[in-house]
XYZ file of C-alpha atoms in Angstrom:
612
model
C 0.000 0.000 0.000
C 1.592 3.290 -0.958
C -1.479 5.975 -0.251
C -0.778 7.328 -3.806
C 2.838 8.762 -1.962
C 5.342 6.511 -1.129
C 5.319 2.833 -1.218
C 4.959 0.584 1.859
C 8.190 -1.464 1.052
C 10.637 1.260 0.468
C 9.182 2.532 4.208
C 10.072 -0.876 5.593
C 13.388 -1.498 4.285
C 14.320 2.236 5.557
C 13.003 1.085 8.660
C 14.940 -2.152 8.811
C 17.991 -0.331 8.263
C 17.558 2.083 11.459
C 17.075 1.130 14.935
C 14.209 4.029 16.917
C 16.566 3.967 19.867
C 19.429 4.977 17.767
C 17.812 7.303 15.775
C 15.907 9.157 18.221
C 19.212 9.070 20.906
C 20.834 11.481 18.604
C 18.260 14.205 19.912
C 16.944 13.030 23.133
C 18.927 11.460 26.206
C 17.054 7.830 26.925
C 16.903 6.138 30.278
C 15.828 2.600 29.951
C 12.752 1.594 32.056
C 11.953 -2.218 31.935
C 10.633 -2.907 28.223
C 10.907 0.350 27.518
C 13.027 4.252 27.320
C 12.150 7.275 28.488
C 12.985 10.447 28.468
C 12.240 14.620 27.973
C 9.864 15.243 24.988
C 11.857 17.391 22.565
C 8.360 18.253 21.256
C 7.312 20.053 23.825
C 8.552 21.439 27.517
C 8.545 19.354 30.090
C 10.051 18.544 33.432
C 9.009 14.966 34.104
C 9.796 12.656 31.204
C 6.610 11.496 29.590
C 8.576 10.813 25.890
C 8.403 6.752 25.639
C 10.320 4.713 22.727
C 9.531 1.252 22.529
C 12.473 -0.818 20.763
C 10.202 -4.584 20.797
C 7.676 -1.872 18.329
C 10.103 0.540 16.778
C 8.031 3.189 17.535
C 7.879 6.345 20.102
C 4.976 7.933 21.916
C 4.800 11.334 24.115
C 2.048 10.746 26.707
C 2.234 14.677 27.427
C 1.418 16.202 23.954
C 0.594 12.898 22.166
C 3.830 12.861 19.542
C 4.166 9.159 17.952
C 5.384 7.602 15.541
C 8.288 5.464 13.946
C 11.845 6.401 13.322
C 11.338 8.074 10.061
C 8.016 10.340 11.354
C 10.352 11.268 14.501
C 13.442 12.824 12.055
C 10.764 14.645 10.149
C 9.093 16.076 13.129
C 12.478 17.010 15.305
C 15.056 18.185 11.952
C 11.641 19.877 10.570
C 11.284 17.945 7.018
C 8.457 16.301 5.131
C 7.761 13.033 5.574
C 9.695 11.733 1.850
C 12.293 14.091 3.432
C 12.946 12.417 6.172
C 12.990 8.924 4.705
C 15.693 9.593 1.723
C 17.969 11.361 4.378
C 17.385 7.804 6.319
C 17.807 5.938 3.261
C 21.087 8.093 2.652
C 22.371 7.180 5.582
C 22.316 3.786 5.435
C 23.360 3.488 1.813
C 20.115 2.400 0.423
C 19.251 3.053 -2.998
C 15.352 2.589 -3.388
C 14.759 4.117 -6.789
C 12.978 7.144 -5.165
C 12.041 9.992 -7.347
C 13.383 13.003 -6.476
C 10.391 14.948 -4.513
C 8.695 17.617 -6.369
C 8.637 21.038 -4.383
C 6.517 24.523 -5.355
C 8.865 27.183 -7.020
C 9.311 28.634 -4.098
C 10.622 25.712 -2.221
C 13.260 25.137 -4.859
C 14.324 28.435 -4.992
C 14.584 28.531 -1.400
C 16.521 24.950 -1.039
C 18.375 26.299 -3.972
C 19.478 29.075 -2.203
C 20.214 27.445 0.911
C 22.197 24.989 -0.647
C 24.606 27.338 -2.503
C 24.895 29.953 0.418
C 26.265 26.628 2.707
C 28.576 26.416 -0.167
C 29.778 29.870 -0.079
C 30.506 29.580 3.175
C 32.347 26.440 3.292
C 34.541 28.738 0.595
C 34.860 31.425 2.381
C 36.258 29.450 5.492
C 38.482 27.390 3.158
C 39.704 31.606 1.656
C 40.293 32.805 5.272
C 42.286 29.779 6.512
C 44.245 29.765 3.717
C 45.471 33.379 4.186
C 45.904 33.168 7.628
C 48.042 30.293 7.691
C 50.441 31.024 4.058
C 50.175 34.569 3.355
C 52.788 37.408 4.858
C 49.054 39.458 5.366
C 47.923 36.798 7.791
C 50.890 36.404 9.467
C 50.167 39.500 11.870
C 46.867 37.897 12.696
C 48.606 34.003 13.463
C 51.372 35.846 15.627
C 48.458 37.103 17.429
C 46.790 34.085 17.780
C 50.457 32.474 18.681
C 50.851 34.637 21.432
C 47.400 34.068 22.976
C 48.462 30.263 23.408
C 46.457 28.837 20.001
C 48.698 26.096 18.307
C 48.828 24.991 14.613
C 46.652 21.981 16.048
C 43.928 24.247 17.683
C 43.909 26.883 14.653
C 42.991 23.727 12.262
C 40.157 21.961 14.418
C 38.684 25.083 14.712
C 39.217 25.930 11.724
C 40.214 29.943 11.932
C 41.009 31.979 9.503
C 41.488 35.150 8.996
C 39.926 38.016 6.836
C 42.405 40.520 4.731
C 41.700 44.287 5.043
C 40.927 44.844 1.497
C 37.316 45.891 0.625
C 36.752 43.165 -2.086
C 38.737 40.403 -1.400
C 35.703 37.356 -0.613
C 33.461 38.888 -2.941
C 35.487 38.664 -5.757
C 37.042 35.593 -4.975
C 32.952 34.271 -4.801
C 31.448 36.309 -7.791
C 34.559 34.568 -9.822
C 32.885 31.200 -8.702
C 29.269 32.581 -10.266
C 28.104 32.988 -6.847
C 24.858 35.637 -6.959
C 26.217 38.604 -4.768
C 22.957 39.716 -3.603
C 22.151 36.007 -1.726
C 25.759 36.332 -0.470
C 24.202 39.975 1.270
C 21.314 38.167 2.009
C 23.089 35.758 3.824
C 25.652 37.833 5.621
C 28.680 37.811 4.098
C 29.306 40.880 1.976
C 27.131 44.218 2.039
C 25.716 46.540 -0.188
C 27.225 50.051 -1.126
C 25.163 52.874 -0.215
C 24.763 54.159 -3.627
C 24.268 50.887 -5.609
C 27.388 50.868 -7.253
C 28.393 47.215 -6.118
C 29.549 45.574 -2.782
C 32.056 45.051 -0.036
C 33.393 42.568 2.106
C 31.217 42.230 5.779
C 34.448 41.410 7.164
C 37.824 43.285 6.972
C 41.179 42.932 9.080
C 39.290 40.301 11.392
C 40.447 36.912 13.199
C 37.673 34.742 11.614
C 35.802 31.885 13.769
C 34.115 30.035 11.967
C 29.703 28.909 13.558
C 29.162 25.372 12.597
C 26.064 23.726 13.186
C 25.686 20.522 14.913
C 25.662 18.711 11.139
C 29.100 20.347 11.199
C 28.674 22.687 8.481
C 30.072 26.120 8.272
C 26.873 28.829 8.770
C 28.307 32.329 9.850
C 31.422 33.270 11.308
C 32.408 35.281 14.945
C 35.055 38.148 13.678
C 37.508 39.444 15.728
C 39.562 43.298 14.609
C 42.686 42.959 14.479
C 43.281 46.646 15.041
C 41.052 49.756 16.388
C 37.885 49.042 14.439
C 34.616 49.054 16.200
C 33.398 47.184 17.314
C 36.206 45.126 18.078
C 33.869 41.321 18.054
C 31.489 41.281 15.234
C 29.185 38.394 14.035
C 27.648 37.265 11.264
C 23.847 38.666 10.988
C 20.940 36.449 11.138
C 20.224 34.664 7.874
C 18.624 31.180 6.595
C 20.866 29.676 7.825
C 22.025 31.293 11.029
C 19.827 32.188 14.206
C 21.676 33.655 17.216
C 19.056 32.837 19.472
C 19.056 28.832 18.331
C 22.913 28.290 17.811
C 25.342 27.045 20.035
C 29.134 27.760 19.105
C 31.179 24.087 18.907
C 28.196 21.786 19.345
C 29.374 19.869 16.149
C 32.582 18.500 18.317
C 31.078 18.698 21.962
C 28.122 16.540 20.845
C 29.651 12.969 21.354
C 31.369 14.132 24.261
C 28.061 15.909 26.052
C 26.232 12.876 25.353
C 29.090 10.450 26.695
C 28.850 12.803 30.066
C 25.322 13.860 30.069
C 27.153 17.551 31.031
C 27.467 20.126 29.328
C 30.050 23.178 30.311
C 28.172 26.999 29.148
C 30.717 29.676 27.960
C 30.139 33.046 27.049
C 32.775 33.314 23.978
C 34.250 31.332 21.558
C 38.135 31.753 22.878
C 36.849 30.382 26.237
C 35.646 26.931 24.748
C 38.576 26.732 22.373
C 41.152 27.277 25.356
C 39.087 24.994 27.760
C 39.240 22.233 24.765
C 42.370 22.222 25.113
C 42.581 21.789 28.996
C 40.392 18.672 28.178
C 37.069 20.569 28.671
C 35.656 19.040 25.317
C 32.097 19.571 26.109
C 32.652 23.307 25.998
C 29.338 25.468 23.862
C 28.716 29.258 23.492
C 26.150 30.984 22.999
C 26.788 33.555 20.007
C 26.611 37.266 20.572
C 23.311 36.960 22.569
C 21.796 36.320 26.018
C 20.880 32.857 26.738
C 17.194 31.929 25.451
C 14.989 29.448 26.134
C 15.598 28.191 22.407
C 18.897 27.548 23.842
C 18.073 25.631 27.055
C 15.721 23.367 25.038
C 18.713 22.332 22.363
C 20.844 21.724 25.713
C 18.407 19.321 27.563
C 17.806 17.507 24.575
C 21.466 16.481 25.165
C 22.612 16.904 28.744
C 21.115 16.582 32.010
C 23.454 19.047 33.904
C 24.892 22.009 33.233
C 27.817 23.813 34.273
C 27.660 27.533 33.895
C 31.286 28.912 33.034
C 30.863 32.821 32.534
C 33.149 35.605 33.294
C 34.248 36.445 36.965
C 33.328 39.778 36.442
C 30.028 41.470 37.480
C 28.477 41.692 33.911
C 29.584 37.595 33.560
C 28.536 37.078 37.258
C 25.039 38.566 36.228
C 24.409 36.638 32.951
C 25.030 33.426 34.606
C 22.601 34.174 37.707
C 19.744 35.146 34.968
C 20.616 32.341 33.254
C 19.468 29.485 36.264
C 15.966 29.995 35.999
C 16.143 29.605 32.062
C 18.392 26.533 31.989
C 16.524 24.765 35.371
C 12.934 25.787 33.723
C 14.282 23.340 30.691
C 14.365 20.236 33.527
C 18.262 20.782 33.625
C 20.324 20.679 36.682
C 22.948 23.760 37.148
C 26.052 24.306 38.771
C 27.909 27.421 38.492
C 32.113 27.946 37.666
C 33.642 30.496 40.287
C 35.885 32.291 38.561
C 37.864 34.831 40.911
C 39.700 38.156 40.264
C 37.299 39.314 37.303
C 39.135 36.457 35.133
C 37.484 34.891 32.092
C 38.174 31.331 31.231
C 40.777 31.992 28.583
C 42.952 34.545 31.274
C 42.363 32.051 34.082
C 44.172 29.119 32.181
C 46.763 31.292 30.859
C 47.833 32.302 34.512
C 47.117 29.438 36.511
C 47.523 26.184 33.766
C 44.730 23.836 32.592
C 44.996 21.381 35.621
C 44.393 23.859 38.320
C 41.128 25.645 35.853
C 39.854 21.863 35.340
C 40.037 20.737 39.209
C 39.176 24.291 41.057
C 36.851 25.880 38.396
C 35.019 23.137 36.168
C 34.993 20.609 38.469
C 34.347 22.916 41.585
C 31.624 24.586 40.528
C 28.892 25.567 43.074
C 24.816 24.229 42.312
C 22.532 26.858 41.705
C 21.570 27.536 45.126
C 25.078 28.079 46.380
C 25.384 30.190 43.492
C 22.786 32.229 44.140
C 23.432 32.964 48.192
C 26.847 33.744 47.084
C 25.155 36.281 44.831
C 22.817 37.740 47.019
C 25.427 38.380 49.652
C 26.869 41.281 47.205
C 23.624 43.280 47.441
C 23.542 43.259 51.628
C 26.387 44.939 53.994
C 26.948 41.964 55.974
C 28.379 44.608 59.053
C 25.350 46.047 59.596
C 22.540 43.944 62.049
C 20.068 44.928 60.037
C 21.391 44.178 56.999
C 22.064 40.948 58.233
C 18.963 39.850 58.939
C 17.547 40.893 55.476
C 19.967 38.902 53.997
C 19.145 35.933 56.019
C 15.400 36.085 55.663
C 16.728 36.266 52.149
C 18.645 33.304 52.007
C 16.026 31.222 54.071
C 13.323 32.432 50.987
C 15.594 30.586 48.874
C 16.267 27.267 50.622
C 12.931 27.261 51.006
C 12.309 26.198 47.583
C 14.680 23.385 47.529
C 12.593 19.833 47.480
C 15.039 17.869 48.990
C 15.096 18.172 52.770
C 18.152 17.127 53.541
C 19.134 19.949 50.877
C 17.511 22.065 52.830
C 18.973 21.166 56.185
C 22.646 21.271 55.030
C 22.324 24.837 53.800
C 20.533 25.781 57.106
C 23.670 24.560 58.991
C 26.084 26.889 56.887
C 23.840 29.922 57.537
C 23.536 29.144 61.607
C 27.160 28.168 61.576
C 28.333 31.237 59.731
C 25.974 33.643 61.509
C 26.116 31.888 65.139
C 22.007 30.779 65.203
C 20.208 28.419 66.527
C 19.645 25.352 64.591
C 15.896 24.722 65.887
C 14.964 27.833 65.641
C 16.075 28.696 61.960
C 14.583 25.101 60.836
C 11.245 26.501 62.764
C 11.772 30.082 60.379
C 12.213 27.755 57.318
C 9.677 25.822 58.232
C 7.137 28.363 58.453
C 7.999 30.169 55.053
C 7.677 26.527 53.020
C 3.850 26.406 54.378
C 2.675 29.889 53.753
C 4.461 29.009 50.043
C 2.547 25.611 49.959
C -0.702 28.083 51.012
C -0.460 30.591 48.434
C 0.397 27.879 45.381
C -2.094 24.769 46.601
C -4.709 25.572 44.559
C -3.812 25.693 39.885
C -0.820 24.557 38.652
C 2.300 26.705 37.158
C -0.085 29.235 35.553
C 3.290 31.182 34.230
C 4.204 27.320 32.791
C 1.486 25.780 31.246
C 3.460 24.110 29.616
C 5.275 22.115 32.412
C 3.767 18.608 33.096
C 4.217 18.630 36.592
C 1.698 19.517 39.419
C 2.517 21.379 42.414
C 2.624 18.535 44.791
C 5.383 16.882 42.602
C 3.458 14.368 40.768
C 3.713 14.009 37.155
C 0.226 14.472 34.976
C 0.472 11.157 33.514
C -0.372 9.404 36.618
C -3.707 10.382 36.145
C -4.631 8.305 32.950
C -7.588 9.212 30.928
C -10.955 7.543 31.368
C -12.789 6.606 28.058
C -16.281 5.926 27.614
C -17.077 2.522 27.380
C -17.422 2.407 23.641
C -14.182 4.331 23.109
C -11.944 1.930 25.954
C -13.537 -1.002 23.746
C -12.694 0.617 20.251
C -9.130 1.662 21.448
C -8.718 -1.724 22.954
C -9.430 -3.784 19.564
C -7.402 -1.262 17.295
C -4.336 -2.385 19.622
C -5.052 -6.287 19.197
C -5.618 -5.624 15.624
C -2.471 -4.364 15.063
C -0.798 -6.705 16.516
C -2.952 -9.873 14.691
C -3.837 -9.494 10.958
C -6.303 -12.915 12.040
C -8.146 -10.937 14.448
C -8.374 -7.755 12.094
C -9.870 -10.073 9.791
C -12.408 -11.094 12.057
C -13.125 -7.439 13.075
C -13.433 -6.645 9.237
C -16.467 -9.121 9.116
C -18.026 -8.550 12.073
C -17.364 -4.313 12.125
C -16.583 -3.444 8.912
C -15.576 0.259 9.146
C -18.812 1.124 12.092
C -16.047 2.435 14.973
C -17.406 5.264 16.434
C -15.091 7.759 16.636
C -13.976 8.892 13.348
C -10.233 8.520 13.690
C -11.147 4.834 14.522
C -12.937 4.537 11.924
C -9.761 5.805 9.646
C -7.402 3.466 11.267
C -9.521 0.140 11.152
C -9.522 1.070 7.353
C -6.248 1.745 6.772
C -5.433 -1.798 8.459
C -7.673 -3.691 6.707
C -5.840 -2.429 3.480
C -2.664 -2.832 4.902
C -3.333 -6.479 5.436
C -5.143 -6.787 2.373
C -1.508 -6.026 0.983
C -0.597 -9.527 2.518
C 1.676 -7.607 5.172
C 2.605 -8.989 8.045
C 1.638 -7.380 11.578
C 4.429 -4.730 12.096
C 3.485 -1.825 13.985
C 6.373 0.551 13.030
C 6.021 -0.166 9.247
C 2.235 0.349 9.653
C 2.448 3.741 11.336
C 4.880 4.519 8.500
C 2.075 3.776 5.526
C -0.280 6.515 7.621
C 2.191 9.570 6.452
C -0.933 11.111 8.684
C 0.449 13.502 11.940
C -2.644 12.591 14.229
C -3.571 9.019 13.033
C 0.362 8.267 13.444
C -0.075 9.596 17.122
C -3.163 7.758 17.627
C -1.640 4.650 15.983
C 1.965 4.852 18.236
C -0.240 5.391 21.439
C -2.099 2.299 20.641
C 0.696 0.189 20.650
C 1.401 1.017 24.400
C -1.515 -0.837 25.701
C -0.576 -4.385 27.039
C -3.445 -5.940 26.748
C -1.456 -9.568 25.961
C -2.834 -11.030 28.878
C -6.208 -10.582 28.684
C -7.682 -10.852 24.795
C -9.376 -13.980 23.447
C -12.426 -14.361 21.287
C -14.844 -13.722 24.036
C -12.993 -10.421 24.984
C -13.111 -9.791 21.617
C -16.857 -10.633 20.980
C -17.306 -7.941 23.438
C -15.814 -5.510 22.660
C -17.245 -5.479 19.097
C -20.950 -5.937 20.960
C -20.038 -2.715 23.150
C -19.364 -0.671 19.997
C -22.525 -1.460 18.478
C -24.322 -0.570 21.463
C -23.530 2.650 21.499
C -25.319 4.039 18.530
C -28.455 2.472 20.100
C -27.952 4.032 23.487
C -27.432 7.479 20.962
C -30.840 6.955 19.345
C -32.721 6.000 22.431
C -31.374 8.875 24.353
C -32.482 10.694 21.697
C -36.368 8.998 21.270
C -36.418 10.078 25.344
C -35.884 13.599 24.767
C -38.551 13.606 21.419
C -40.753 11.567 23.783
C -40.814 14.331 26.427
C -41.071 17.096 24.135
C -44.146 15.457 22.558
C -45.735 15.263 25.682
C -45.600 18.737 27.161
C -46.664 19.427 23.872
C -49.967 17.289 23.996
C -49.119 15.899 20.706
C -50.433 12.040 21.585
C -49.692 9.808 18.669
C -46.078 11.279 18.050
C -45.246 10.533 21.617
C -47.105 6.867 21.669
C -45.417 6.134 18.355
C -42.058 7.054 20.244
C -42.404 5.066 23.276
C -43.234 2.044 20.421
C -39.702 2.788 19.103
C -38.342 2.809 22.804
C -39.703 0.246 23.855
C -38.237 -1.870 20.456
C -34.386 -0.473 21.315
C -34.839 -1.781 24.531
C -35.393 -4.957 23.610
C -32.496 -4.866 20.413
C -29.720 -3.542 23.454
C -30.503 -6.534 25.713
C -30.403 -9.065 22.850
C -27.054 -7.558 21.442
């Protein structure tokens, strides 16, 4: 079966070639929980995993906003491609060659894939122009001795692939226009600009240390500039294009990838020198964000990875800042955070140039502080610790804060540092703490996260799936036999005859038919490959959260019987619900013979429910 799109046996043998777990690892971390994984639904926010893949099925299911599917929907939902998209970049991958036609796209869809395509390859140019001059050209030589002197070897300069920009107006667009590239999508995307009067254009970047952006594919898709001399401003990035969004990108996450996922940690710079130096002190799960404040885009792309954070920014107070505004955003995403300490207004880069790459790995990385720690240490600057009154703002601020932790013997330990430090009495602070965690619990009993609807967990802790949905008797019965059926093209056959397409609820009704044709095919009961003929976003949802139900224990042909006997009921129990209301209207209404030719009908439902 094909659905007039794709045919069912080039879906299967991309699915053969690919196991779910594998696929869907490379985007979401997976904890294994008896038969199946789980983990945080890169669909949609959430604190408390409710993302399921089932390997036995090959398919995945979100319980929280109902994403499912097989490998091949779950690549085309997360990298944002169409369904045949998704399934030749599968196929690609595992070097099949299924005779698929090349998929047809609207003129502007090619022009925009066009486009994309050739400003990639301008790019890829470009960085290939800049680290050619930098490294065998006397003009680049000022800007390696620079480089040089800040500690960067031949080794680093290559992996990183830096180059470096020549001061001439014209020198990358007329090495590109030579190559037929269009200059006005090379404006477009950022790497020359227009003259003011018309009369041509001019290279973005001039006299500049070039970093290359990569994206986590590992292609080239802006660059991070630094002057070389006095021009302003002295960092400079690439401007938002197609292919590059500041707000999205993280600097390096091509190479920290494997090692982030390895660690389940990920280490948060500010700049791209900080990640490069801290590679080299063996800090290879080093990102940056890239000439912007940390966003929530940003958090979600981390968590989808990690499952801690450490928060490396600059020891000054504008670094100090950005990484206490950054907690809430990063622990909002379900991540935990720890903070780096860096002392005298140092950056990364300076600290390891004055104190070596063991001592910034054991007393800065691998010190860092968790959040909370982090943020009483931050507090503290705001409070003139002296002063008795003072003090005791700062400790009714600090006992605010533990409040929130869950953990209670969290709570206790940081109790003991603030009596310790500030000679109190244990009982007496716990009593303090005590009584600011129940006027909390008061004031947020009652609604959930109303600034968060998107989070999945309740205030008292528990996650929402807990609560499982209750389905009318005709829908638990219909949802029930679509599972068996899937599972048993005998039983589907049986269901055929006895049920034909009569399911109630319409998206039933769509699925039963699509099985019956998928059997009809002769295929064998598969549900991945199945979901994978549906090329349908809510029937593959329905389909993938169908396959979750274990009813293997409990299903044989009088369990069956009944279940197809409580579907039929229920368009009886419609109509007579329906006669009852007509009935009572007719009444009040005095009209006689409509309401005794009712209660005729009534009375013959009756006797057609208890006999079904």
């Amino acid at each position: 079966m094909s659905n007039g799109r794709i045919p069912e046996q080039v879906i299967e043998a991309v699915l053969k070639a690919h196991d779910i777990v594998e696929v869907v690892g490379r985007h979401v971390h997976l904890t294994k929980q008896g038969h199946y994984l789980k983990g945080l639904c890169p669909f949609h926010s959430e604190k408390t995993p409710s993302f399921t893949v089932t390997p036995e099925k090959q398919i995945y299911h979100c319980f929280g906003c109902g994403a499912g599917g097989n490998a091949v929907r779950f690549i085309s939902e997360v990298e944002g491609l169409t369904f045949g998209q998704a399934l030749r970049k599968l196929a690609a991958e595992a070097h099949l060659d299924l005779g698929l036609q090349p998929q047809q796209h609207t003129a502007a869809e090619t022009k925009e894939n066009a486009d994309r395509a050739k400003l990639l390859e301008a790019y890829e140019l470009a960085g290939k122009l800049y680290r050619y001059l930098l490294m065998n050209t006397a003009e680049g030589k000022p800007a390696l001795d620079y480089l040089r002197s800040r500690g960067m070897t031949d080794a680093l300069i290559e992996l990183f692939g830096i180059g470096y920009a020549p001061a001439g107006w014209e020198t990358l667009s007329k090495f590109l226009e030579g190559r037929q590239f269009p200059l006005p999508l090379l404006e477009q995307g950022g790497l020359i600009s227009a003259r003011q009067d018309g009369s041509g254009y001019f290279d973005k970047f001039r006299d500049r240390v070039m970093f290359p952006i990569l994206d986590w594919k590992g292609q080239t898709i802006a660059f991070a500039a630094r002057a070389m001399g006095d021009a302003q401003p002295k960092y400079l990035n690439s401007p938002e294009s197609m292919l590059f969004h500041k707000s999205r990108t993280l600097y390096n996450l091509h190479l920290a990838r494997p090692h982030i996922r390895k660690s389940q940690e990920l280490v948060l710079f500010e700049g791209y020198m900080d990640v490069i130096k801290s590679w080299e002190s063996g800090v290879t799960n080093g990102v940056a964000t890239m000439g912007t404040a940390l966003t929530a885009e940003h958090a979600e792309a981390i968590r989808r990875l990690a499952d801690r954070v450490v928060v490396a920014y600059d020891g000054d107070g504008a670094g100090q800042t950005a990484a206490y505004k950054s907690i809430p955003i990063l622990e909002n995403a379900g991540l935990a955070v720890r903070v780096a300490l860096l002392p005298g207004n140092l950056d990364p880069d300076e600290y390891i140039r004055k104190h070596g790459s063991e001592r910034y790995v054991r007393e800065v990385i691998t010190s860092a502080v968790p959040s909370i720690k982090y943020k009483l240490l931050y507090y503290r600057k705001n409070f003139r610790l002296q002063e008795d009154g003072e003090k005791l703002r700062y400790i009714r601020q600090a006992f605010k804060l533990i409040a929130t932790i869950a953990s209670p013997i969290e709570r206790e330990h940081y109790v003991k540092e603030l009596t310790n430090e500030f000679q109190l009495k244990f009982e007496t602070a716990m009593q303090e703490l005590n009584e600011i965690r129940l006027q909390s619990e008061k004031n947020e009993r009652f609604g959930d996260n109303k600034d968060k609807p998107w989070n999945n967990v309740m205030n008292d802790g528990k996650p929402r799936e807990q609560a499982p949905a209750i389905y009318p008797a005709y829908q638990f019965a219909e949802r029930q036999l679509l599972s068996v059926m899937m599972a048993d093209r005998d039983i589907s056959g049986y269901v055929q005859k006895q049920l034909g397409e009569h399911f109630n609820v319409e998206a039933h009704a769509a699925l039963a038919a699509y099985l019956y044709a998928y059997y009809a095919q002769g295929s064998e009961p598969n549900a991945s490959t199945f979901i994978g003929t549906l090329q349908d976003d809510k029937l593959e949802s329905l389909a993938s959260s169908l396959t979750l139900i274990d009813n293997r224990n409990g299903i044989n042909d009088a369990v069956i019987d009944d279940y197809i006997r409580e579907i039929r009921k229920f368009p009886l129990l419609q109509m007579l619900e329906q006669k009852r209301k007509e009935i009572k209207q007719a009444e009040r209404s005095g009209d006689l013979s409509t309401a005794l030719q009712l209660g005729s009908e009534i009375i013959a439902l009756e006797k057609k429910l208890k006999s079904s």
